[in-house]
C-alpha atoms as a PDB file:
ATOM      1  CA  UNK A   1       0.000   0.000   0.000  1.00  0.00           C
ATOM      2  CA  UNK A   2       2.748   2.221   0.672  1.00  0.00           C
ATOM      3  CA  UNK A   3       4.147   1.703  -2.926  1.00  0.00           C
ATOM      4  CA  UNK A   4       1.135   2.287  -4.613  1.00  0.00           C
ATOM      5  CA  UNK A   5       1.428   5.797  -2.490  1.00  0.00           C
ATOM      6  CA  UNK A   6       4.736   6.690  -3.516  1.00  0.00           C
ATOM      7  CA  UNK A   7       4.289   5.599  -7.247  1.00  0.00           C
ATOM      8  CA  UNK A   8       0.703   8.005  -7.204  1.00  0.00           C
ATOM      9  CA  UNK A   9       2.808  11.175  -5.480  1.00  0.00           C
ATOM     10  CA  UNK A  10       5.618  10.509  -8.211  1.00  0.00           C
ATOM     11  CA  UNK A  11       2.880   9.985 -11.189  1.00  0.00           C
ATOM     12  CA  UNK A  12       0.815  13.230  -9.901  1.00  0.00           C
ATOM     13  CA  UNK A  13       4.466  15.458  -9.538  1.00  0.00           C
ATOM     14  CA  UNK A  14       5.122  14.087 -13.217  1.00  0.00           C
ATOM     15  CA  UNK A  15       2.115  15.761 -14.729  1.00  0.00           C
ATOM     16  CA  UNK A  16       2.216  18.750 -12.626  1.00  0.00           C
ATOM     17  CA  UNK A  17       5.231  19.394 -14.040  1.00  0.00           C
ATOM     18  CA  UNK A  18       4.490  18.216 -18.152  1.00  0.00           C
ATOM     19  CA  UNK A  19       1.374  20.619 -18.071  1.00  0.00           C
ATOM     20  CA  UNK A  20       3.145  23.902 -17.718  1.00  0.00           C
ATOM     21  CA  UNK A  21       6.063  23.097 -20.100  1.00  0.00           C
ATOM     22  CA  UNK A  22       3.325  21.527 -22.498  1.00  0.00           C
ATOM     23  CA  UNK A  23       1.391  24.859 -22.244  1.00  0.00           C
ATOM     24  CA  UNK A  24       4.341  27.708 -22.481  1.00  0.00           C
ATOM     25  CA  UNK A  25       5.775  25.550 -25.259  1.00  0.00           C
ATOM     26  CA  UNK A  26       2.667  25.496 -27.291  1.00  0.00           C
ATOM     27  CA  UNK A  27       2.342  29.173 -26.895  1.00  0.00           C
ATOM     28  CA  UNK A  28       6.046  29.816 -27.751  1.00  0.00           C
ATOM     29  CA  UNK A  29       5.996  27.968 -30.887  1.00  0.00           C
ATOM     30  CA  UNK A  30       2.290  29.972 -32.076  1.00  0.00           C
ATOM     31  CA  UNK A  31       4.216  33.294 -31.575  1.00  0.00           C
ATOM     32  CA  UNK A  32       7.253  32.510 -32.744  1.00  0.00           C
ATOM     33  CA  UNK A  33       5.754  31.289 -35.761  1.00  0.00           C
ATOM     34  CA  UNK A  34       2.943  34.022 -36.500  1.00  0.00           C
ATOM     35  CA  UNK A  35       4.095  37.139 -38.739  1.00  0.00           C
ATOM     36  CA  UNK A  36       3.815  39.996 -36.937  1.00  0.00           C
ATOM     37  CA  UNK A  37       1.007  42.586 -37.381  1.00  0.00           C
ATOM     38  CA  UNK A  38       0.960  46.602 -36.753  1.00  0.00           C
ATOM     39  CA  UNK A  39      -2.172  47.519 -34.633  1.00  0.00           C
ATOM     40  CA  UNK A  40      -3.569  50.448 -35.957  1.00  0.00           C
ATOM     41  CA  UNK A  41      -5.413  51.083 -32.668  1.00  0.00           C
ATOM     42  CA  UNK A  42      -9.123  50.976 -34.204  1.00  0.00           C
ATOM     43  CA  UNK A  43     -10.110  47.759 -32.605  1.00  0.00           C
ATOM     44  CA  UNK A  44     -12.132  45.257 -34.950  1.00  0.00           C
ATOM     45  CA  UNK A  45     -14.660  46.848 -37.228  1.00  0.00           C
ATOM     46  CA  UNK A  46     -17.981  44.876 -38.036  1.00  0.00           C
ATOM     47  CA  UNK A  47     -18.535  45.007 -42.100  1.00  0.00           C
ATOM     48  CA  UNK A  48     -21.189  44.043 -44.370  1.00  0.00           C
ATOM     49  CA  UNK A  49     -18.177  41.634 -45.345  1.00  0.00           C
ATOM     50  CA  UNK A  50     -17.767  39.767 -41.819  1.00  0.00           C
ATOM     51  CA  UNK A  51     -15.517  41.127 -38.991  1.00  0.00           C
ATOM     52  CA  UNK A  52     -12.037  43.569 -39.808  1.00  0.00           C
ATOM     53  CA  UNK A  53      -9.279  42.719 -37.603  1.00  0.00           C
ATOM     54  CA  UNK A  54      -6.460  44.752 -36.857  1.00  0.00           C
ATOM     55  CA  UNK A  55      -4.507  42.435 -38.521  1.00  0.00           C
ATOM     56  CA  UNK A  56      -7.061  42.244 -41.990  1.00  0.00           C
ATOM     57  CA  UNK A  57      -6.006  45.815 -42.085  1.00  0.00           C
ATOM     58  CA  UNK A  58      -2.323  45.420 -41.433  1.00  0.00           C
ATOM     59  CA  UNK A  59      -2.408  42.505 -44.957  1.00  0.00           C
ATOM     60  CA  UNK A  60      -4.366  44.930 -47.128  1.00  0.00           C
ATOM     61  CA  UNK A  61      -1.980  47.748 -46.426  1.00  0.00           C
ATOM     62  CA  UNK A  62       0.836  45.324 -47.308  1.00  0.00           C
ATOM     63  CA  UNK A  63      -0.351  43.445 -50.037  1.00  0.00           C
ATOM     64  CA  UNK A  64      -0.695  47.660 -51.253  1.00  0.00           C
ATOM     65  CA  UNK A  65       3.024  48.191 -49.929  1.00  0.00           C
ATOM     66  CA  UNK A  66       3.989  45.404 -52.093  1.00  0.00           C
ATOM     67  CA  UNK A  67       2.670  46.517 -55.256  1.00  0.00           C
ATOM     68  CA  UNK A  68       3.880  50.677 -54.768  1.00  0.00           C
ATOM     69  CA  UNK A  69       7.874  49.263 -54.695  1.00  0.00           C
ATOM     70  CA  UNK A  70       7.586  46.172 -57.022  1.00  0.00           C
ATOM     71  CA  UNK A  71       5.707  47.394 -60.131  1.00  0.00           C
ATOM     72  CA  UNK A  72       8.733  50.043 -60.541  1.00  0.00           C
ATOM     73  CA  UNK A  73      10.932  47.384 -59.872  1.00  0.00           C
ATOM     74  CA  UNK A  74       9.439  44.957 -62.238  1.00  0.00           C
ATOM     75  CA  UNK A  75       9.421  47.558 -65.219  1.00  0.00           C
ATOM     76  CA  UNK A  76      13.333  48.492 -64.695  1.00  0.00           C
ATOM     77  CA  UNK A  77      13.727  44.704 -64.843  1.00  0.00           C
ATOM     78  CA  UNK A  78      12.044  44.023 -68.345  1.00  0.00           C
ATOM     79  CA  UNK A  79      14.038  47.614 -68.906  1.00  0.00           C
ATOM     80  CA  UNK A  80      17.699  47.361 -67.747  1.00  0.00           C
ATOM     81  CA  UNK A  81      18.139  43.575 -67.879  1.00  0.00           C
ATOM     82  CA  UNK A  82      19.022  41.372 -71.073  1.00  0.00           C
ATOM     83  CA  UNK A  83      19.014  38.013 -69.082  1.00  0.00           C
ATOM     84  CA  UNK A  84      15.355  36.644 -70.334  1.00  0.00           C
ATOM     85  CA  UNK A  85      14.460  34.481 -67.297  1.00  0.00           C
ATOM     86  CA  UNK A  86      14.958  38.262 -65.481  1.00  0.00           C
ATOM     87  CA  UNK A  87      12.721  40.014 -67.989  1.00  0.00           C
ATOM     88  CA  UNK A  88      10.224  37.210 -67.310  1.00  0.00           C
ATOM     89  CA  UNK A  89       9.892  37.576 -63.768  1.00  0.00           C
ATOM     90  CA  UNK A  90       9.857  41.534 -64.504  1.00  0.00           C
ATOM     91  CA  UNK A  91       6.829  41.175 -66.476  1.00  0.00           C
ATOM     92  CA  UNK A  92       4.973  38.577 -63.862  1.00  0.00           C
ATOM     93  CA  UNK A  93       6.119  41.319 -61.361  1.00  0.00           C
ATOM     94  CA  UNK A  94       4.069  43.897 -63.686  1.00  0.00           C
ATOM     95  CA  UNK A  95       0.981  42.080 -64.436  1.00  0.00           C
ATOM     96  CA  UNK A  96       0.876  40.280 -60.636  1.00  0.00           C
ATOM     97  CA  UNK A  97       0.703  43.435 -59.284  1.00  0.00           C
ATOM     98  CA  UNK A  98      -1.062  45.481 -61.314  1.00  0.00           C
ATOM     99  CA  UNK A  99      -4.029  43.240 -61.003  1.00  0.00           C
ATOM    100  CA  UNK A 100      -3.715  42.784 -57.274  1.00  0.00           C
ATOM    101  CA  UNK A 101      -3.435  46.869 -56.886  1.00  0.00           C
ATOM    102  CA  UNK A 102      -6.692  46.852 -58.637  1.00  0.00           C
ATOM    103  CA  UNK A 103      -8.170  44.530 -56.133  1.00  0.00           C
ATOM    104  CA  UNK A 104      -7.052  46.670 -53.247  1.00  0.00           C
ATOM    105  CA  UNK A 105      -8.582  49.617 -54.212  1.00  0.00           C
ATOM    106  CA  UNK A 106     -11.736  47.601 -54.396  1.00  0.00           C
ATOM    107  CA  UNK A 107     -11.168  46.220 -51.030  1.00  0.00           C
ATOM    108  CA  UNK A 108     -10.356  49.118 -49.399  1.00  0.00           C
ATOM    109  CA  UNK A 109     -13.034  51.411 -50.700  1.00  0.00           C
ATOM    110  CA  UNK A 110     -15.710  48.194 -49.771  1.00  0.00           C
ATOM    111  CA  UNK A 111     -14.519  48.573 -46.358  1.00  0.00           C
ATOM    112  CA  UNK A 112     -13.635  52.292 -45.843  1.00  0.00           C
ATOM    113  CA  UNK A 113     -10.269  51.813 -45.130  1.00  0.00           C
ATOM    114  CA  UNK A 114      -6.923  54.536 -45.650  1.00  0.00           C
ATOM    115  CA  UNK A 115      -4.105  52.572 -47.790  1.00  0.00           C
ATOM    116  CA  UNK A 116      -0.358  53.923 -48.286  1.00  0.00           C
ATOM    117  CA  UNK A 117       0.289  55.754 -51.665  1.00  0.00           C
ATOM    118  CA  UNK A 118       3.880  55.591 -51.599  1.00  0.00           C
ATOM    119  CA  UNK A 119       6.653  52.731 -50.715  1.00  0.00           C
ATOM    120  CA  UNK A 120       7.946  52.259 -46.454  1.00  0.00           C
ATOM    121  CA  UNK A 121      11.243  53.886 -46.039  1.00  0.00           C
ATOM    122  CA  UNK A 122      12.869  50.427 -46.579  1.00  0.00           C
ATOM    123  CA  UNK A 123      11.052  49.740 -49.732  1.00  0.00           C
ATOM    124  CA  UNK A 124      12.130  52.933 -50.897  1.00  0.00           C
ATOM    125  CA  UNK A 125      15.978  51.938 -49.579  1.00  0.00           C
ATOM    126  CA  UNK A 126      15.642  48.386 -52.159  1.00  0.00           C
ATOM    127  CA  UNK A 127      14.898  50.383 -55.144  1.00  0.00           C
ATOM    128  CA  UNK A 128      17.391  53.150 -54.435  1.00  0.00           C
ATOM    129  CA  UNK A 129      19.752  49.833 -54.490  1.00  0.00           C
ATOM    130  CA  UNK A 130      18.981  48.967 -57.516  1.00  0.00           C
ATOM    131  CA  UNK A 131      19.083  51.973 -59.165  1.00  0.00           C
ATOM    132  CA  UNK A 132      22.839  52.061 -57.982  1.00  0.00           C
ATOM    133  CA  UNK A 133      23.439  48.767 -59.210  1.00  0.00           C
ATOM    134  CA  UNK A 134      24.949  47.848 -62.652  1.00  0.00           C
ATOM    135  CA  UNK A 135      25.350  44.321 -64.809  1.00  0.00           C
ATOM    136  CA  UNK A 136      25.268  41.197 -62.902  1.00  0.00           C
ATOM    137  CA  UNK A 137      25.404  42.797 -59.747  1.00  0.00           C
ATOM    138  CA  UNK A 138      21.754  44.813 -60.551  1.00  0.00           C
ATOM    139  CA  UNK A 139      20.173  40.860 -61.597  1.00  0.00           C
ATOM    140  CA  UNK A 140      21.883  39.284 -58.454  1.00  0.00           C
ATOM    141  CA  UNK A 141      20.207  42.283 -56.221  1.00  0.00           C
ATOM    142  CA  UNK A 142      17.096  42.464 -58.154  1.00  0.00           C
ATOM    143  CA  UNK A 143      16.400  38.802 -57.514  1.00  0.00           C
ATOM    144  CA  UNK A 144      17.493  38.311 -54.144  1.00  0.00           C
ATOM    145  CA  UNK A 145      15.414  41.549 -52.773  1.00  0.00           C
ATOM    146  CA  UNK A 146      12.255  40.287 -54.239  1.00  0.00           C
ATOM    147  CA  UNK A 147      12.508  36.692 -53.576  1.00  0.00           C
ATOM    148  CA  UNK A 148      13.331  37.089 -49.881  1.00  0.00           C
ATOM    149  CA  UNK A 149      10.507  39.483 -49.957  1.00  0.00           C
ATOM    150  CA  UNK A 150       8.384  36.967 -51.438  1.00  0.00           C
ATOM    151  CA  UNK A 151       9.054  34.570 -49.040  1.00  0.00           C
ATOM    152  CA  UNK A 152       8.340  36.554 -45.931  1.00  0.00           C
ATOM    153  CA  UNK A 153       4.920  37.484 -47.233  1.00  0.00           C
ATOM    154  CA  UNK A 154       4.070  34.347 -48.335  1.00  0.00           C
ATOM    155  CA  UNK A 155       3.212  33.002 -44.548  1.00  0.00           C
ATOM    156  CA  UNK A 156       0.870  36.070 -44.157  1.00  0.00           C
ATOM    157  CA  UNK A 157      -1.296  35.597 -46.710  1.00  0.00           C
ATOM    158  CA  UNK A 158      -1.265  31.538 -45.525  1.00  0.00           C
ATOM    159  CA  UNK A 159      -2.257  32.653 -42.050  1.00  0.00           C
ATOM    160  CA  UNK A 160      -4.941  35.596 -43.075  1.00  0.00           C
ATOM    161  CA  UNK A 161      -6.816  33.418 -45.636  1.00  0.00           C
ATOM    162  CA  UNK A 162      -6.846  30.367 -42.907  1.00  0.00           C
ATOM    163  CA  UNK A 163      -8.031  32.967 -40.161  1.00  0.00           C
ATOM    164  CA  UNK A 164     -10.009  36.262 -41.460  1.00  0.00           C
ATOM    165  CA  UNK A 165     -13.888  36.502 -40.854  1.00  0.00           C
ATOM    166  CA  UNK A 166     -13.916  39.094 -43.578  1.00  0.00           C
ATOM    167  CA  UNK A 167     -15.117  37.618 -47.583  1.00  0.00           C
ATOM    168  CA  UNK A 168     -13.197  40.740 -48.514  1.00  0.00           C
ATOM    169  CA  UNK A 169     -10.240  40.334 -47.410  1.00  0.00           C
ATOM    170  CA  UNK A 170     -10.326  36.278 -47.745  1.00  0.00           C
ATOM    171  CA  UNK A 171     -10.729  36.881 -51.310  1.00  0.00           C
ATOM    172  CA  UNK A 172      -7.637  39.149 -51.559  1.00  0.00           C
ATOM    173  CA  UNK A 173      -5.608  36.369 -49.920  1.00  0.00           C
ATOM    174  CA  UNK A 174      -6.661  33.660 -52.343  1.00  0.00           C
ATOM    175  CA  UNK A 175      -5.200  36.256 -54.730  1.00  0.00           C
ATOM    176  CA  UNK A 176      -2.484  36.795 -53.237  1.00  0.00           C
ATOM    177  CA  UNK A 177      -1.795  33.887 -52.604  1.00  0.00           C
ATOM    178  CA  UNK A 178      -1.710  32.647 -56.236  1.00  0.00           C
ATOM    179  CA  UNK A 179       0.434  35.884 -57.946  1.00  0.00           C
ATOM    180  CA  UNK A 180       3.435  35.510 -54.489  1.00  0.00           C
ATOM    181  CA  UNK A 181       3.573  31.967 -55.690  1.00  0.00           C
ATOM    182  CA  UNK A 182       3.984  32.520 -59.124  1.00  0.00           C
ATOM    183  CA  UNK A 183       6.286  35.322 -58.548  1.00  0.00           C
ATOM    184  CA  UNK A 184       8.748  32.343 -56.443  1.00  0.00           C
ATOM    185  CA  UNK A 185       8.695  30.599 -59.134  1.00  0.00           C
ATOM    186  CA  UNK A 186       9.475  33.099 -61.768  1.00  0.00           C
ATOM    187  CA  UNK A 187      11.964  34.388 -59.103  1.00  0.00           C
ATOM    188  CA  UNK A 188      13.843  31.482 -58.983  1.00  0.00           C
ATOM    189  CA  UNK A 189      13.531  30.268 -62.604  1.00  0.00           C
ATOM    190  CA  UNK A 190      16.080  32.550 -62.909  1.00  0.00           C
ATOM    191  CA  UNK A 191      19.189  30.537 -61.310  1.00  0.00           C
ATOM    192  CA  UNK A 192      20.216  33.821 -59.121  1.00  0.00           C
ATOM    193  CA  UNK A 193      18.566  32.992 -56.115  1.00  0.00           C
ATOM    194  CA  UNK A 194      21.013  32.776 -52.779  1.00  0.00           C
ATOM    195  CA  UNK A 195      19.119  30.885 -50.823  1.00  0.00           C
ATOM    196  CA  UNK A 196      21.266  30.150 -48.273  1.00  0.00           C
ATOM    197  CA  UNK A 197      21.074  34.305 -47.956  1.00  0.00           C
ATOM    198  CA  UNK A 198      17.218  34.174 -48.165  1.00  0.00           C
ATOM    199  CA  UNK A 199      17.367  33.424 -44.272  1.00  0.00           C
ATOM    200  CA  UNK A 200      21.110  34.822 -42.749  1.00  0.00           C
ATOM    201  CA  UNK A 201      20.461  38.710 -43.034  1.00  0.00           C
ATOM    202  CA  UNK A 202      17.769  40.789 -43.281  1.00  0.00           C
ATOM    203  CA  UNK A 203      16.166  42.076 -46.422  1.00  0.00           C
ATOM    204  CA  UNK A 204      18.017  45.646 -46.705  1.00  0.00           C
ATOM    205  CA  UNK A 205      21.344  43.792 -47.114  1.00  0.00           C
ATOM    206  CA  UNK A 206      21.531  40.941 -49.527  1.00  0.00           C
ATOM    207  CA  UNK A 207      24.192  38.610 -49.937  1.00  0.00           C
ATOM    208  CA  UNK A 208      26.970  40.209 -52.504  1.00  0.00           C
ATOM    209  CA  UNK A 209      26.635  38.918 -55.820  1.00  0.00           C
ATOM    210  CA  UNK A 210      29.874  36.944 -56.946  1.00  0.00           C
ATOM    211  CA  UNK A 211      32.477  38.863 -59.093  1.00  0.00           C
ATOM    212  CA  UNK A 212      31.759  38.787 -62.765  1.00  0.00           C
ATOM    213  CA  UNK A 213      35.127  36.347 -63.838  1.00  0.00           C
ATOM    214  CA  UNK A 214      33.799  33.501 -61.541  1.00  0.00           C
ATOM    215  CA  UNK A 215      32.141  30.746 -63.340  1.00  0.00           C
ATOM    216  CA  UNK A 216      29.164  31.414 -60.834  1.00  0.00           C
ATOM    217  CA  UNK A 217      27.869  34.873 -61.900  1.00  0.00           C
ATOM    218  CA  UNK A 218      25.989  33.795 -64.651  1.00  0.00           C
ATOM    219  CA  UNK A 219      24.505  30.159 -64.077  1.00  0.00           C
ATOM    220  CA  UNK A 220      22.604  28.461 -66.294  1.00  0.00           C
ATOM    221  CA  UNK A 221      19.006  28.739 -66.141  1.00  0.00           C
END
């Protein structure tokens, strides 16, 4: 009888102990994983549309963002570069975003909401960039800025189209969600893409292209 007491107290400590780490680790991993969202302060809206979150907002702003600094850069692409695979993705850049700017404005004037006009700072930092950039070193930058732009966005319009309430702004994630992809792949069609840079600095500072003698500045698409 006194076993089966000891063995209880040791079984009952066991758990006590499992449930907290169980619990903090489950809410570590949620945040670590979530994109982070700018609270605009005004709370969530109802809509004819369904609920606007904070964070709906934030993703129509951005997918708006996206489009002010990567038309430009798309046209100086399918202007400056003679690489085709970089004139492709120039033009996808183009016509992606063109369309999805149009579907912005519709969003936002369905659901009343203020949208930026011009590129962030940084935005306007990565096309400043490539303006200074010349020759291989302009296709190296112009590839690895937008692709590890790409990417980061990619797991916000996942998350918003799994979680909004709002048809409006589900919709524009469905969008989204098809012209990022297709700009990856366009992106990376290209042969240029440092992936191993894609995840080691941040986006204002892209991995150095290689010089233009080694046998790696122009790979084969």
């Amino acid at each position: 009888m006194a076993t089966g007491v000891v063995i209880g107290a040791l079984a009952f400590t066991l758990i006590a102990l499992l449930i907290p780490v169980q619990k903090f680790g489950g809410r570590s991993a949620a945040a670590a994983t979530a994109p982070a969202a700018e609270d605009d302060g005004a709370g969530i809206q109802s809509t004819a549309f369904g609920p606007l979150t904070p964070q709906d907002r934030d993703f129509v702003r951005k997918v708006r963002l996206a489009g002010l600094w990567e038309l430009p850069a798309g046209r100086q692409a399918m202007q400056r570069s003679t690489r085709p695979a970089i004139r492709t993705a120039g033009e996808h850049l183009v016509e992606g975003h063109t369309e999805l700017d149009r579907r912005v404005m519709e969003v936002s004037q369905a659901l009343g909401m203020e949208i930026p006009n011009q590129p962030s700072t940084q935005q306007q930092g990565w096309l400043q960039q490539m303006d200074r950039a010349q020759g291989p070193q302009y296709e190296q930058l112009f590839i690895q800025l937008l692709r590890r732009a790409h990417g980061k966005v990619f797991a916000l319009v996942a998350q918003i189209r799994a979680q909004t309430r709002n048809s409006m702004v589900r919709a524009l994630a469905t969008d989204a969600n098809s012209t990022v992809l297709d700009h990856i792949t366009v992106l990376e069609a290209s042969g240029l893409v440092d992936f191993d840079g894609l995840a080691d600095a941040p986006p204002g500072t892209p991995s150095a292209p290689p010089p233009a003698s080694s046998p790696n500045s122009r790979p084969t698409k």
